[in-house]
PDB file of C-alpha atoms in Angstrom:
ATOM      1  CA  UNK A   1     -64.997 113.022   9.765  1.00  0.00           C
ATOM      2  CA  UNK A   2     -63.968 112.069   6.500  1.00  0.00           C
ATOM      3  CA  UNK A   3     -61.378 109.363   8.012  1.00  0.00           C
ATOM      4  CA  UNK A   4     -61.474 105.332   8.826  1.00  0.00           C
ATOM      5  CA  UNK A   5     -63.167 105.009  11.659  1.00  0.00           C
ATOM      6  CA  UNK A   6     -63.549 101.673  13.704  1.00  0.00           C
ATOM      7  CA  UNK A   7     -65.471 100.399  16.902  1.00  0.00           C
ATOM      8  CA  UNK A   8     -65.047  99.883  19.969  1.00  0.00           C
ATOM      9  CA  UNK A   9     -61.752 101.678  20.529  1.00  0.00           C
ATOM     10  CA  UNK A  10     -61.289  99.440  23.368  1.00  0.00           C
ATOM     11  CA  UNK A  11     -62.318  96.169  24.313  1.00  0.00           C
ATOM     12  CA  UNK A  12     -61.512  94.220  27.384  1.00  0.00           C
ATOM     13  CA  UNK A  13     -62.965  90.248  27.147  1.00  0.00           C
ATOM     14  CA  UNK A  14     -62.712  86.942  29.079  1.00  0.00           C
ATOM     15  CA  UNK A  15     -61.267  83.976  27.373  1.00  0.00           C
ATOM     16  CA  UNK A  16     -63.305  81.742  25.424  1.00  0.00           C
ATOM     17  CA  UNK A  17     -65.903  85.286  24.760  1.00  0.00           C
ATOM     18  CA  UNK A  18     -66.617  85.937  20.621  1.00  0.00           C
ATOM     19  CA  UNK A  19     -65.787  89.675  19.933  1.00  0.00           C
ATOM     20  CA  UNK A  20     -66.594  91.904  16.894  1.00  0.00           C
ATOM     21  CA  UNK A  21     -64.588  94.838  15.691  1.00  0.00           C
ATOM     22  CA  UNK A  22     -65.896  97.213  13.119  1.00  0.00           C
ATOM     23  CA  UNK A  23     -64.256  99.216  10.480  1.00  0.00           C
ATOM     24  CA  UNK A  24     -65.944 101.947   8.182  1.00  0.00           C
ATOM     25  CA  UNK A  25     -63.725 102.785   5.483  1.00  0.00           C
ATOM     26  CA  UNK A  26     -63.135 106.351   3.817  1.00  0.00           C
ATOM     27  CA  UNK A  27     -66.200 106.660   1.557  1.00  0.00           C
ATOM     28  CA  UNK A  28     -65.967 105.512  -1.943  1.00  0.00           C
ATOM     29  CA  UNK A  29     -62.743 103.588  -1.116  1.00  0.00           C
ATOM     30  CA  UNK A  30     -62.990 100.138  -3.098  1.00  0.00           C
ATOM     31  CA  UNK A  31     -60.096  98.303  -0.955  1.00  0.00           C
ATOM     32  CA  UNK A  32     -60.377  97.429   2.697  1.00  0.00           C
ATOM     33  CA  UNK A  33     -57.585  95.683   4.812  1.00  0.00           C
ATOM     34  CA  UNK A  34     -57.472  94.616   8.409  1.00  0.00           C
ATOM     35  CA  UNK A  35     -53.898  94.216  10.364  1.00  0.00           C
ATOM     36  CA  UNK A  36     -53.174  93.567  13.955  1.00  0.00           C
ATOM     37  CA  UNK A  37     -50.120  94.924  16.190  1.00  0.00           C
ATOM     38  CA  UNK A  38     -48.936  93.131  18.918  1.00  0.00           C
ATOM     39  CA  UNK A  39     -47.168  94.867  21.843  1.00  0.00           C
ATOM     40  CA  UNK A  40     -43.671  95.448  20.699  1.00  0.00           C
ATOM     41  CA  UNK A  41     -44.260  93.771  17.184  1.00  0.00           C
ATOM     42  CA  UNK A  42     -44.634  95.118  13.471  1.00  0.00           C
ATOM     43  CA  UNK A  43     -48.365  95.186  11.860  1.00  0.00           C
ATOM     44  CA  UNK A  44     -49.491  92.022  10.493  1.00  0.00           C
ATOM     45  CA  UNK A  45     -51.363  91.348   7.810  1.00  0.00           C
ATOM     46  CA  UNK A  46     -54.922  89.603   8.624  1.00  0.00           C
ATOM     47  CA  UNK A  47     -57.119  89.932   5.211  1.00  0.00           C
ATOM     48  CA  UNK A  48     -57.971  91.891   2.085  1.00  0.00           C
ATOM     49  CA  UNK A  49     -61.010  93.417   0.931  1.00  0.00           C
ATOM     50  CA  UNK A  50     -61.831  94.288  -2.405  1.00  0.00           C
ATOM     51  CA  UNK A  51     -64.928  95.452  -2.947  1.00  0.00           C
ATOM     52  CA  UNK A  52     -67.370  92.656  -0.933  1.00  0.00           C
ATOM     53  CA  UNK A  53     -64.897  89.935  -1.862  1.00  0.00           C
ATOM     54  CA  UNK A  54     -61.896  88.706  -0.348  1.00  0.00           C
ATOM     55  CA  UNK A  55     -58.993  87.561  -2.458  1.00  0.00           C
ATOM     56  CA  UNK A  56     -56.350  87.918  -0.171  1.00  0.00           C
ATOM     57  CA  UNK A  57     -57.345  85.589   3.626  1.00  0.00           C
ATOM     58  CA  UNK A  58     -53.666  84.277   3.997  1.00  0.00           C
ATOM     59  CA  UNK A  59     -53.152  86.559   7.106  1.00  0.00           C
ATOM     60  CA  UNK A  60     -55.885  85.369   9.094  1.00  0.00           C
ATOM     61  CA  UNK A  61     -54.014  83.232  12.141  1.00  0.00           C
ATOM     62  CA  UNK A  62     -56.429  80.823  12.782  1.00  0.00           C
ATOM     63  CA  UNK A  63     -60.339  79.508  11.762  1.00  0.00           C
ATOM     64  CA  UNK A  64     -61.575  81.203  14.576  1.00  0.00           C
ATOM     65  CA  UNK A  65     -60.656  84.537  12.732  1.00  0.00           C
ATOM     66  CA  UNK A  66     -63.118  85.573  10.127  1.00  0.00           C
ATOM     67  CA  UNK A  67     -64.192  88.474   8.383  1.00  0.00           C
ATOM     68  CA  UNK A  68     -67.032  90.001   6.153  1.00  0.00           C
ATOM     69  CA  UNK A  69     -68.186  93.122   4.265  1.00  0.00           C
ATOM     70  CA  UNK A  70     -71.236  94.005   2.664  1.00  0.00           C
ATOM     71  CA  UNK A  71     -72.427  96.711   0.306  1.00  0.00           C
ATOM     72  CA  UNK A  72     -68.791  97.518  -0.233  1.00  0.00           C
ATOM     73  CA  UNK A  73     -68.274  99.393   2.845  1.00  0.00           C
ATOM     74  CA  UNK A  74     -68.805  98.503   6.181  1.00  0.00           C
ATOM     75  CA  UNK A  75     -66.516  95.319   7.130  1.00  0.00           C
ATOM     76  CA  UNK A  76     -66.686  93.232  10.852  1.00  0.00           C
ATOM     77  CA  UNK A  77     -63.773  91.048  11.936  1.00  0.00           C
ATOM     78  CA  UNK A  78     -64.700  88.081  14.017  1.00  0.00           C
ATOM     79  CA  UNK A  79     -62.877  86.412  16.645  1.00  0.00           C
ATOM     80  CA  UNK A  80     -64.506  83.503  17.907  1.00  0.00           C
ATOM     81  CA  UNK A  81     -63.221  81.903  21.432  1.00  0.00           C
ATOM     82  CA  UNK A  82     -60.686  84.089  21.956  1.00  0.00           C
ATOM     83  CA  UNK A  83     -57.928  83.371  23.752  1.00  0.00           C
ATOM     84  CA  UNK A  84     -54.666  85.840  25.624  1.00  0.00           C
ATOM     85  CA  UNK A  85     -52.539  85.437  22.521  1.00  0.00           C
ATOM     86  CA  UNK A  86     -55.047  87.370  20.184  1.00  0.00           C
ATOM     87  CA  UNK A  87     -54.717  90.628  22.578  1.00  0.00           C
ATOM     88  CA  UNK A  88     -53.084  93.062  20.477  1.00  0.00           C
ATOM     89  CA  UNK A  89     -54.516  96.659  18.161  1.00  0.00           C
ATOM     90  CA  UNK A  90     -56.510  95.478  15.291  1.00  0.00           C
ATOM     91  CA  UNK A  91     -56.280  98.203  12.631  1.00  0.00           C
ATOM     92  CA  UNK A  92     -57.908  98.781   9.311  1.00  0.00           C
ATOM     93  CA  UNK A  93     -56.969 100.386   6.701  1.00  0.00           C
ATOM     94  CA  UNK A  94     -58.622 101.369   3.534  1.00  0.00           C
ATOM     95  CA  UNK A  95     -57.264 102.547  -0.305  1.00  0.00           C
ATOM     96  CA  UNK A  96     -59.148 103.556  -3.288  1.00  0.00           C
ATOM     97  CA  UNK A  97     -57.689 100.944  -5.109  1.00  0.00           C
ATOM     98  CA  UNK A  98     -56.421  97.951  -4.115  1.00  0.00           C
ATOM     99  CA  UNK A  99     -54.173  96.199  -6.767  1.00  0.00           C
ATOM    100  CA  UNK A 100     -53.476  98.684  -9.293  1.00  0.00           C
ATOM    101  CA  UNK A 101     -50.308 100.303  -9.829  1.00  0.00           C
ATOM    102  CA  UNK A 102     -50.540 103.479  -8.825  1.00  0.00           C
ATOM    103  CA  UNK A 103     -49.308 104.461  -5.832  1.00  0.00           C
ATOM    104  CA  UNK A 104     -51.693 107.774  -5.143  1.00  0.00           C
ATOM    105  CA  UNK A 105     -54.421 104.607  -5.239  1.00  0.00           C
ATOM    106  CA  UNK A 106     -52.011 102.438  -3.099  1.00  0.00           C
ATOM    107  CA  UNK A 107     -51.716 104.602  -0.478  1.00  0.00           C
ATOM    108  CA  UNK A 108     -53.476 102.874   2.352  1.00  0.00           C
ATOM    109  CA  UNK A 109     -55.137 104.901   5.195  1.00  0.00           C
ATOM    110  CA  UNK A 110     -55.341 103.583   8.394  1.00  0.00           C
ATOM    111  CA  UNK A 111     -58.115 103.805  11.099  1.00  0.00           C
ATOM    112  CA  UNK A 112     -57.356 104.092  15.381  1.00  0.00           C
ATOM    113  CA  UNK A 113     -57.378 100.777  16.020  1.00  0.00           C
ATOM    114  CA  UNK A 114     -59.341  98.824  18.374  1.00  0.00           C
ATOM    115  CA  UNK A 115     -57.360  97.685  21.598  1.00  0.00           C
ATOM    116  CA  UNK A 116     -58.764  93.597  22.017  1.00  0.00           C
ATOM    117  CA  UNK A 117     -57.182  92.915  25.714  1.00  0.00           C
ATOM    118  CA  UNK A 118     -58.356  88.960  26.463  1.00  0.00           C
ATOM    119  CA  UNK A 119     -58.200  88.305  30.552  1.00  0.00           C
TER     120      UNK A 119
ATOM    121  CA  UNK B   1     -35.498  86.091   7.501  1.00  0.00           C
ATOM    122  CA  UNK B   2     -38.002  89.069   7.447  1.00  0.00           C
ATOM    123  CA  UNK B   3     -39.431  90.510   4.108  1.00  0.00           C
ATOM    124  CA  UNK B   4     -38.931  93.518   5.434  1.00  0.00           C
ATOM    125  CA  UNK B   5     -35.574  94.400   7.656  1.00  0.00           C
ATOM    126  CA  UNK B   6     -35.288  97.759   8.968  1.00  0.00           C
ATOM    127  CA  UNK B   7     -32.214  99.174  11.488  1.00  0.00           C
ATOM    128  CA  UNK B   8     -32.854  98.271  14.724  1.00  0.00           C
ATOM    129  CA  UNK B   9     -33.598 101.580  17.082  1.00  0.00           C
ATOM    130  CA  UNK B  10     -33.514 103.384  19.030  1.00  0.00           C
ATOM    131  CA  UNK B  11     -31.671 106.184  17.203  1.00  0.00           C
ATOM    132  CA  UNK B  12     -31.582 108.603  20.154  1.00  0.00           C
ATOM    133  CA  UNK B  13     -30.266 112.467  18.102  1.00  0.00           C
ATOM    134  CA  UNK B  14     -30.186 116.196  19.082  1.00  0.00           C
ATOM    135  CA  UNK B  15     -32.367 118.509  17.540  1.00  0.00           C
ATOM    136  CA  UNK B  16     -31.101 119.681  14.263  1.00  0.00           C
ATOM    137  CA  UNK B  17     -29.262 116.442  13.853  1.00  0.00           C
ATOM    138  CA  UNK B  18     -29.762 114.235  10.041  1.00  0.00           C
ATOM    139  CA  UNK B  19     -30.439 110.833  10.860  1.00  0.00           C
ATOM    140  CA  UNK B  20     -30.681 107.968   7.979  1.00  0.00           C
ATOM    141  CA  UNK B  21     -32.474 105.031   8.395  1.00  0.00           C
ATOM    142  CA  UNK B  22     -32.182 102.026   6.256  1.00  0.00           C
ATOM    143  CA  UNK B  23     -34.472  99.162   5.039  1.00  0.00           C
ATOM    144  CA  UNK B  24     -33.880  96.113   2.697  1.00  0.00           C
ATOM    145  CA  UNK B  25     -36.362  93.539   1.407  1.00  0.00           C
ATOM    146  CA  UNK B  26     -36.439  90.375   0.058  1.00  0.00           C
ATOM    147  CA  UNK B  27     -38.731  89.994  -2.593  1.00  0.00           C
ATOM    148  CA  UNK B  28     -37.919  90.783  -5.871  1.00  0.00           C
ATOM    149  CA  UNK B  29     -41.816  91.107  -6.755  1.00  0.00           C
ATOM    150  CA  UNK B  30     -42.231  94.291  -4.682  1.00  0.00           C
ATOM    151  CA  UNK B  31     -43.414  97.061  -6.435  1.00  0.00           C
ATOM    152  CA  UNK B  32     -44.610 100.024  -4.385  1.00  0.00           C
ATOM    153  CA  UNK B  33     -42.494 101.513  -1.276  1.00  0.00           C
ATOM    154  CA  UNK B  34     -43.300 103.750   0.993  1.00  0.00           C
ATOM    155  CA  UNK B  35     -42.536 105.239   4.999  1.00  0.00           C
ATOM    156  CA  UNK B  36     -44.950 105.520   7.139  1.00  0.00           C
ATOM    157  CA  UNK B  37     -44.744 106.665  10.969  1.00  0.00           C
ATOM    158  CA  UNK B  38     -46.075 105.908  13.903  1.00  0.00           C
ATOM    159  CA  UNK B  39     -46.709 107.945  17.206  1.00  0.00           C
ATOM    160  CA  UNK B  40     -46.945 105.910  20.400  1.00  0.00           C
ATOM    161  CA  UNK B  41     -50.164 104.495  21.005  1.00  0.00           C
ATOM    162  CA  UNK B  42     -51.257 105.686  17.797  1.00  0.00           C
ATOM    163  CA  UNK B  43     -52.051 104.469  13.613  1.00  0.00           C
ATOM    164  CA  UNK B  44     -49.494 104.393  10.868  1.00  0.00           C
ATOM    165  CA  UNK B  45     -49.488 107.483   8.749  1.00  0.00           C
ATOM    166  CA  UNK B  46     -48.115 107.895   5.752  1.00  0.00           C
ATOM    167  CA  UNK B  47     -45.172 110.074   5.242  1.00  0.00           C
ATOM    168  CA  UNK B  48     -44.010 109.395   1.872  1.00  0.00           C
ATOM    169  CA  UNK B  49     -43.952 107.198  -0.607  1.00  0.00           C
ATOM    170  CA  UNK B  50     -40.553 106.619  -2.168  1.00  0.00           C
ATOM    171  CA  UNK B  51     -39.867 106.490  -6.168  1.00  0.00           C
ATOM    172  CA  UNK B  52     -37.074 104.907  -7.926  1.00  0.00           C
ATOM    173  CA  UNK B  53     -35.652 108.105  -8.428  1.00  0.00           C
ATOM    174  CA  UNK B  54     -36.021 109.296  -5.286  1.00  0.00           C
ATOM    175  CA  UNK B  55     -38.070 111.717  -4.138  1.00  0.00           C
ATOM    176  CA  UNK B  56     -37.807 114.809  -1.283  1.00  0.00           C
ATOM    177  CA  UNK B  57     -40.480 116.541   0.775  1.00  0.00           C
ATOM    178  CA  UNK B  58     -38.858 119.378   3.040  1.00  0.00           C
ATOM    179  CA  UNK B  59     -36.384 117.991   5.240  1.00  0.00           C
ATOM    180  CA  UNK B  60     -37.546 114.143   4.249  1.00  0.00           C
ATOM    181  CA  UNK B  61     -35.738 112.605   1.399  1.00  0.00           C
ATOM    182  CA  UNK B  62     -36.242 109.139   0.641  1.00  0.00           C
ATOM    183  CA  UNK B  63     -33.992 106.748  -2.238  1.00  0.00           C
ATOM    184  CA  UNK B  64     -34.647 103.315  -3.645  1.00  0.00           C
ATOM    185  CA  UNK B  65     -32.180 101.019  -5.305  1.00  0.00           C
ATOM    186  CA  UNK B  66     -34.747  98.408  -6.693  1.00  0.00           C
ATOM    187  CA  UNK B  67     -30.986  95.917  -7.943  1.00  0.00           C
ATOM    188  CA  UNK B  68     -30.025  96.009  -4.365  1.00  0.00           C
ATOM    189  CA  UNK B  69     -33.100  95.879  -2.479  1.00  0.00           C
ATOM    190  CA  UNK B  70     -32.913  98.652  -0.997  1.00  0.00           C
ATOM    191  CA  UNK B  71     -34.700 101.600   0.651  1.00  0.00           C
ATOM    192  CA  UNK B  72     -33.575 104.704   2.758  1.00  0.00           C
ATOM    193  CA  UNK B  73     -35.566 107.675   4.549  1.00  0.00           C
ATOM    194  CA  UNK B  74     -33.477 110.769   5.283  1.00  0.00           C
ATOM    195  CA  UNK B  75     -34.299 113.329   8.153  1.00  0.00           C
ATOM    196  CA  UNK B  76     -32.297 116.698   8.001  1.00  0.00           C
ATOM    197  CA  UNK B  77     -32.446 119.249  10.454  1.00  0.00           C
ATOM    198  CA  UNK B  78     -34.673 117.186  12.881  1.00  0.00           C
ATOM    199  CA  UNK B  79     -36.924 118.455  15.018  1.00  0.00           C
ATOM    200  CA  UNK B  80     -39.038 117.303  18.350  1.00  0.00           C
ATOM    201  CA  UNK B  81     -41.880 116.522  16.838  1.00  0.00           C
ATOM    202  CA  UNK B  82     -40.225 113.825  14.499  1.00  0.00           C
ATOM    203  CA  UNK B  83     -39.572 111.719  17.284  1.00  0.00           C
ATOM    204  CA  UNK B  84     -41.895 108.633  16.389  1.00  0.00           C
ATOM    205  CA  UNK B  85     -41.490 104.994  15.193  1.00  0.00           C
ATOM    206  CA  UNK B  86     -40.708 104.958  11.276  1.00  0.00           C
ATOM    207  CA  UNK B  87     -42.009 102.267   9.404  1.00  0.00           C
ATOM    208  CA  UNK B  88     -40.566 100.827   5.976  1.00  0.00           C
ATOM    209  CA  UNK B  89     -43.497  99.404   3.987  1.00  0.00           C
ATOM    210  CA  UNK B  90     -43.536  97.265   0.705  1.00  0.00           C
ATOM    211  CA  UNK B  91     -46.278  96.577  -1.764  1.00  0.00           C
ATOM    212  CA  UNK B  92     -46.074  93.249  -4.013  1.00  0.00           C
ATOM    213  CA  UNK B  93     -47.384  93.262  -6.948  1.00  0.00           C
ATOM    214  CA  UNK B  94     -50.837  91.982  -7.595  1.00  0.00           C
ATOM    215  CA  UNK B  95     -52.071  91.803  -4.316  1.00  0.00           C
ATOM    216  CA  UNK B  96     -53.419  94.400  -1.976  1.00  0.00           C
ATOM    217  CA  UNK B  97     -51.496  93.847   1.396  1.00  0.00           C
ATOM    218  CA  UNK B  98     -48.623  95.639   2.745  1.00  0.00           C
ATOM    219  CA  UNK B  99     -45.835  93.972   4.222  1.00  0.00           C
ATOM    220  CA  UNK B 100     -44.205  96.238   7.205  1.00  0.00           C
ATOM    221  CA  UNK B 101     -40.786  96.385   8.629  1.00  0.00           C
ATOM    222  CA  UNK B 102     -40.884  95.989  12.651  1.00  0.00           C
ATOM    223  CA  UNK B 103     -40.030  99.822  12.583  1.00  0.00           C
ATOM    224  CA  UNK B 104     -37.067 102.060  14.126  1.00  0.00           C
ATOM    225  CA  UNK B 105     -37.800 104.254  17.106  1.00  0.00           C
ATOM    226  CA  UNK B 106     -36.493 107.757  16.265  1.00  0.00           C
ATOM    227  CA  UNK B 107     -36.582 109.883  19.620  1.00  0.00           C
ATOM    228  CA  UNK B 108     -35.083 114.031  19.236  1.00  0.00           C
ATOM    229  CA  UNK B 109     -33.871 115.359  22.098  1.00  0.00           C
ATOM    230  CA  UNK B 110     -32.990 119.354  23.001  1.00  0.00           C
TER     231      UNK B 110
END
Protein backbone atom coordinates (compact mmCIF):
# COMPACT_ATOMS: atom_id res chain seq x y z
CA UNK A 1 0.00 0.00 0.00
CA UNK A 2 0.95 3.37 -0.63
CA UNK A 3 0.29 4.36 3.23
CA UNK A 4 2.59 4.67 6.63
CA UNK A 5 3.05 1.56 7.71
CA UNK A 6 4.71 0.58 11.13
CA UNK A 7 5.79 -2.71 13.02
CA UNK A 8 4.79 -4.72 15.22
CA UNK A 9 1.15 -3.68 15.50
CA UNK A 10 1.26 -5.06 18.87
CA UNK A 11 3.71 -5.59 21.40
CA UNK A 12 3.32 -7.02 24.81
CA UNK A 13 6.90 -6.71 27.06
CA UNK A 14 8.12 -7.25 30.66
CA UNK A 15 9.51 -4.35 32.53
CA UNK A 16 13.00 -3.48 32.33
CA UNK A 17 12.86 -5.34 28.30
CA UNK A 18 14.34 -2.71 25.32
CA UNK A 19 11.66 -2.61 22.50
CA UNK A 20 11.87 -1.27 18.89
CA UNK A 21 9.02 0.11 16.87
CA UNK A 22 9.34 0.76 13.20
CA UNK A 23 7.81 3.27 10.95
CA UNK A 24 8.08 3.40 7.02
CA UNK A 25 6.89 6.58 5.84
CA UNK A 26 4.81 7.34 2.53
CA UNK A 27 7.55 7.23 -0.14
CA UNK A 28 9.26 10.37 -1.06
CA UNK A 29 7.90 12.07 2.10
CA UNK A 30 10.88 14.31 3.51
CA UNK A 31 9.25 14.78 7.18
CA UNK A 32 8.77 12.00 9.67
CA UNK A 33 7.17 12.41 13.22
CA UNK A 34 6.55 9.95 15.98
CA UNK A 35 3.61 10.61 18.75
CA UNK A 36 2.30 8.40 21.45
CA UNK A 37 -1.45 8.11 22.85
CA UNK A 38 -2.09 7.12 26.12
CA UNK A 39 -5.40 5.45 27.10
CA UNK A 40 -7.86 8.23 27.45
CA UNK A 41 -5.22 11.03 26.59
CA UNK A 42 -4.55 13.36 23.45
CA UNK A 43 -1.41 12.42 21.04
CA UNK A 44 1.81 13.61 22.22
CA UNK A 45 4.45 14.77 20.53
CA UNK A 46 7.78 12.50 20.85
CA UNK A 47 10.28 13.79 17.89
CA UNK A 48 10.71 15.23 14.42
CA UNK A 49 12.30 13.99 11.46
CA UNK A 50 13.46 15.89 8.69
CA UNK A 51 15.11 14.22 6.30
CA UNK A 52 17.91 11.93 8.48
CA UNK A 53 18.15 14.75 11.00
CA UNK A 54 16.28 15.63 13.92
CA UNK A 55 15.64 19.23 14.81
CA UNK A 56 12.78 18.90 16.82
CA UNK A 57 13.67 15.95 20.19
CA UNK A 58 11.75 18.12 22.83
CA UNK A 59 8.93 15.45 23.00
CA UNK A 60 10.94 12.61 23.86
CA UNK A 61 9.92 11.86 27.83
CA UNK A 62 12.92 10.55 29.00
CA UNK A 63 16.85 9.40 27.87
CA UNK A 64 15.73 6.08 27.62
CA UNK A 65 13.62 7.22 24.52
CA UNK A 66 15.60 7.56 21.37
CA UNK A 67 15.14 7.57 17.85
CA UNK A 68 16.95 7.28 14.39
CA UNK A 69 16.46 7.31 10.59
CA UNK A 70 18.61 6.56 7.86
CA UNK A 71 18.56 7.03 4.11
CA UNK A 72 15.66 9.36 4.67
CA UNK A 73 13.10 6.81 5.13
CA UNK A 74 12.91 4.14 7.36
CA UNK A 75 12.95 5.51 11.16
CA UNK A 76 13.13 3.04 14.63
CA UNK A 77 12.06 4.43 18.00
CA UNK A 78 13.86 3.00 20.96
CA UNK A 79 12.73 2.44 24.33
CA UNK A 80 15.27 1.22 26.52
CA UNK A 81 14.17 -0.37 30.11
CA UNK A 82 10.84 0.16 29.78
CA UNK A 83 8.73 0.54 32.38
CA UNK A 84 4.26 0.38 32.85
CA UNK A 85 4.04 4.12 32.33
CA UNK A 86 5.40 4.00 28.64
CA UNK A 87 2.34 1.54 27.63
CA UNK A 88 0.37 3.52 25.35
CA UNK A 89 -0.07 3.60 20.86
CA UNK A 90 3.03 4.96 19.41
CA UNK A 91 2.07 6.48 16.05
CA UNK A 92 3.97 7.97 13.19
CA UNK A 93 3.18 10.15 10.97
CA UNK A 94 4.80 11.40 7.89
CA UNK A 95 4.39 14.88 5.50
CA UNK A 96 6.10 15.85 2.40
CA UNK A 97 7.29 18.75 3.95
CA UNK A 98 7.92 19.46 7.22
CA UNK A 99 8.30 23.25 8.00
CA UNK A 100 7.11 25.00 5.08
CA UNK A 101 4.03 26.86 4.85
CA UNK A 102 1.89 25.17 2.93
CA UNK A 103 -0.59 23.32 4.30
CA UNK A 104 -1.19 20.59 1.25
CA UNK A 105 2.74 19.85 2.46
CA UNK A 106 1.67 20.13 6.18
CA UNK A 107 -0.76 17.73 6.09
CA UNK A 108 0.61 14.94 8.19
CA UNK A 109 -0.42 11.27 7.54
CA UNK A 110 -0.52 9.00 10.15
CA UNK A 111 0.40 5.23 10.32
CA UNK A 112 -1.75 2.28 12.71
CA UNK A 113 0.11 2.58 15.51
CA UNK A 114 1.93 0.10 17.43
CA UNK A 115 0.16 -0.97 20.80
CA UNK A 116 3.55 -1.11 23.50
CA UNK A 117 1.62 -2.89 26.62
CA UNK A 118 4.66 -3.18 29.50
CA UNK A 119 3.59 -6.10 32.24
CA UNK B 1 -3.43 25.52 30.62
CA UNK B 2 -3.48 23.37 27.38
CA UNK B 3 -2.25 24.78 23.95
CA UNK B 4 -4.92 23.30 22.62
CA UNK B 5 -8.59 23.31 24.49
CA UNK B 6 -11.31 21.63 22.81
CA UNK B 7 -15.21 21.12 24.33
CA UNK B 8 -15.28 18.46 26.48
CA UNK B 9 -17.60 15.38 24.98
CA UNK B 10 -19.43 13.48 24.72
CA UNK B 11 -21.86 15.28 22.39
CA UNK B 12 -24.42 12.44 22.21
CA UNK B 13 -27.06 13.85 18.76
CA UNK B 14 -29.76 12.22 16.54
CA UNK B 15 -29.14 11.58 13.12
CA UNK B 16 -29.67 14.57 11.00
CA UNK B 17 -28.82 16.75 13.93
CA UNK B 18 -25.82 19.96 13.33
CA UNK B 19 -23.50 19.77 16.03
CA UNK B 20 -20.59 22.57 16.52
CA UNK B 21 -17.63 21.93 18.21
CA UNK B 22 -15.26 24.49 19.42
CA UNK B 23 -11.45 24.81 19.99
CA UNK B 24 -9.19 27.72 21.24
CA UNK B 25 -5.40 27.91 21.47
CA UNK B 26 -2.93 29.69 23.07
CA UNK B 27 -0.19 30.51 21.02
CA UNK B 28 -0.16 33.33 19.01
CA UNK B 29 2.70 31.67 16.73
CA UNK B 30 0.32 29.04 15.31
CA UNK B 31 0.03 29.03 11.83
CA UNK B 32 -1.65 26.02 10.25
CA UNK B 33 -5.11 24.47 11.65
CA UNK B 34 -6.69 21.69 10.88
CA UNK B 35 -9.50 18.66 12.22
CA UNK B 36 -8.67 15.53 12.19
CA UNK B 37 -10.81 12.40 13.47
CA UNK B 38 -10.38 9.53 15.07
CA UNK B 39 -12.30 6.10 15.07
CA UNK B 40 -11.93 3.99 18.20
CA UNK B 41 -8.98 2.00 18.29
CA UNK B 42 -7.87 3.56 15.25
CA UNK B 43 -5.15 6.64 13.60
CA UNK B 44 -6.00 10.27 13.21
CA UNK B 45 -7.21 11.16 9.78
CA UNK B 46 -7.44 14.18 8.42
CA UNK B 47 -10.71 15.75 7.70
CA UNK B 48 -9.99 19.21 6.87
CA UNK B 49 -7.84 21.71 7.20
CA UNK B 50 -9.36 25.04 8.15
CA UNK B 51 -8.43 28.57 6.38
CA UNK B 52 -8.84 31.95 7.73
CA UNK B 53 -11.67 32.38 5.65
CA UNK B 54 -13.20 29.43 6.30
CA UNK B 55 -13.63 26.75 4.29
CA UNK B 56 -16.69 23.93 3.63
CA UNK B 57 -16.56 20.36 2.37
CA UNK B 58 -20.23 18.85 2.12
CA UNK B 59 -21.86 18.92 5.32
CA UNK B 60 -18.31 19.96 7.19
CA UNK B 61 -17.69 23.60 7.53
CA UNK B 62 -14.92 24.74 9.50
CA UNK B 63 -14.07 28.87 10.64
CA UNK B 64 -11.00 30.43 12.18
CA UNK B 65 -10.77 33.71 13.99
CA UNK B 66 -6.87 33.94 14.16
CA UNK B 67 -7.57 37.71 16.85
CA UNK B 68 -9.50 35.47 19.08
CA UNK B 69 -7.87 32.25 18.96
CA UNK B 70 -10.22 30.53 17.76
CA UNK B 71 -11.34 27.48 15.73
CA UNK B 72 -14.77 25.74 15.00
CA UNK B 73 -15.80 22.46 12.95
CA UNK B 74 -19.45 22.35 11.88
CA UNK B 75 -21.41 19.01 11.18
CA UNK B 76 -24.87 19.47 9.39
CA UNK B 77 -27.17 16.85 8.75
CA UNK B 78 -25.12 14.18 10.69
CA UNK B 79 -25.03 10.90 9.99
CA UNK B 80 -23.93 7.37 11.79
CA UNK B 81 -20.93 7.09 10.42
CA UNK B 82 -19.64 10.53 11.84
CA UNK B 83 -19.73 9.26 15.16
CA UNK B 84 -15.86 9.36 16.05
CA UNK B 85 -13.49 11.42 18.28
CA UNK B 86 -12.71 14.92 16.52
CA UNK B 87 -9.49 16.28 17.00
CA UNK B 88 -8.48 20.13 16.81
CA UNK B 89 -4.85 20.32 15.64
CA UNK B 90 -2.40 23.37 15.46
CA UNK B 91 0.80 23.86 13.55
CA UNK B 92 3.47 26.55 14.91
CA UNK B 93 5.37 28.06 12.80
CA UNK B 94 8.83 26.87 12.03
CA UNK B 95 8.72 23.65 13.42
CA UNK B 96 7.28 20.41 12.20
CA UNK B 97 5.14 19.05 15.19
CA UNK B 98 1.54 19.23 15.72
CA UNK B 99 0.10 20.12 18.87
CA UNK B 100 -3.46 18.19 19.43
CA UNK B 101 -6.45 19.04 21.45
CA UNK B 102 -7.48 15.96 23.86
CA UNK B 103 -10.44 15.57 21.31
CA UNK B 104 -14.45 15.54 21.66
CA UNK B 105 -16.29 12.26 21.33
CA UNK B 106 -19.11 12.82 18.79
CA UNK B 107 -21.49 9.64 18.97
CA UNK B 108 -25.00 9.79 16.28
CA UNK B 109 -27.64 7.95 17.30
CA UNK B 110 -31.05 6.77 15.17
Amino acid sequence: GAGVSQSPSNKVTEKGKDVELRCDPISGHTALYWYRQSLGQGLEFLIYFQGNSAPDKSGLPSDRFSAERTGGSVSTLTIQRTQQEDSAVYLCASSSEGSKPVLSRETQYFGPGTRLLVL
Amino acid sequence: RKEVEQDPGPFNVPEGATVAFNCTYSNSASQSFFWYRQDCRKEPKLLMSVYSSGNEDGRFTAQLNRASQYISLLIRDSKLSDSATYLCVVHLSGGGKLIFGQGTELSVKP
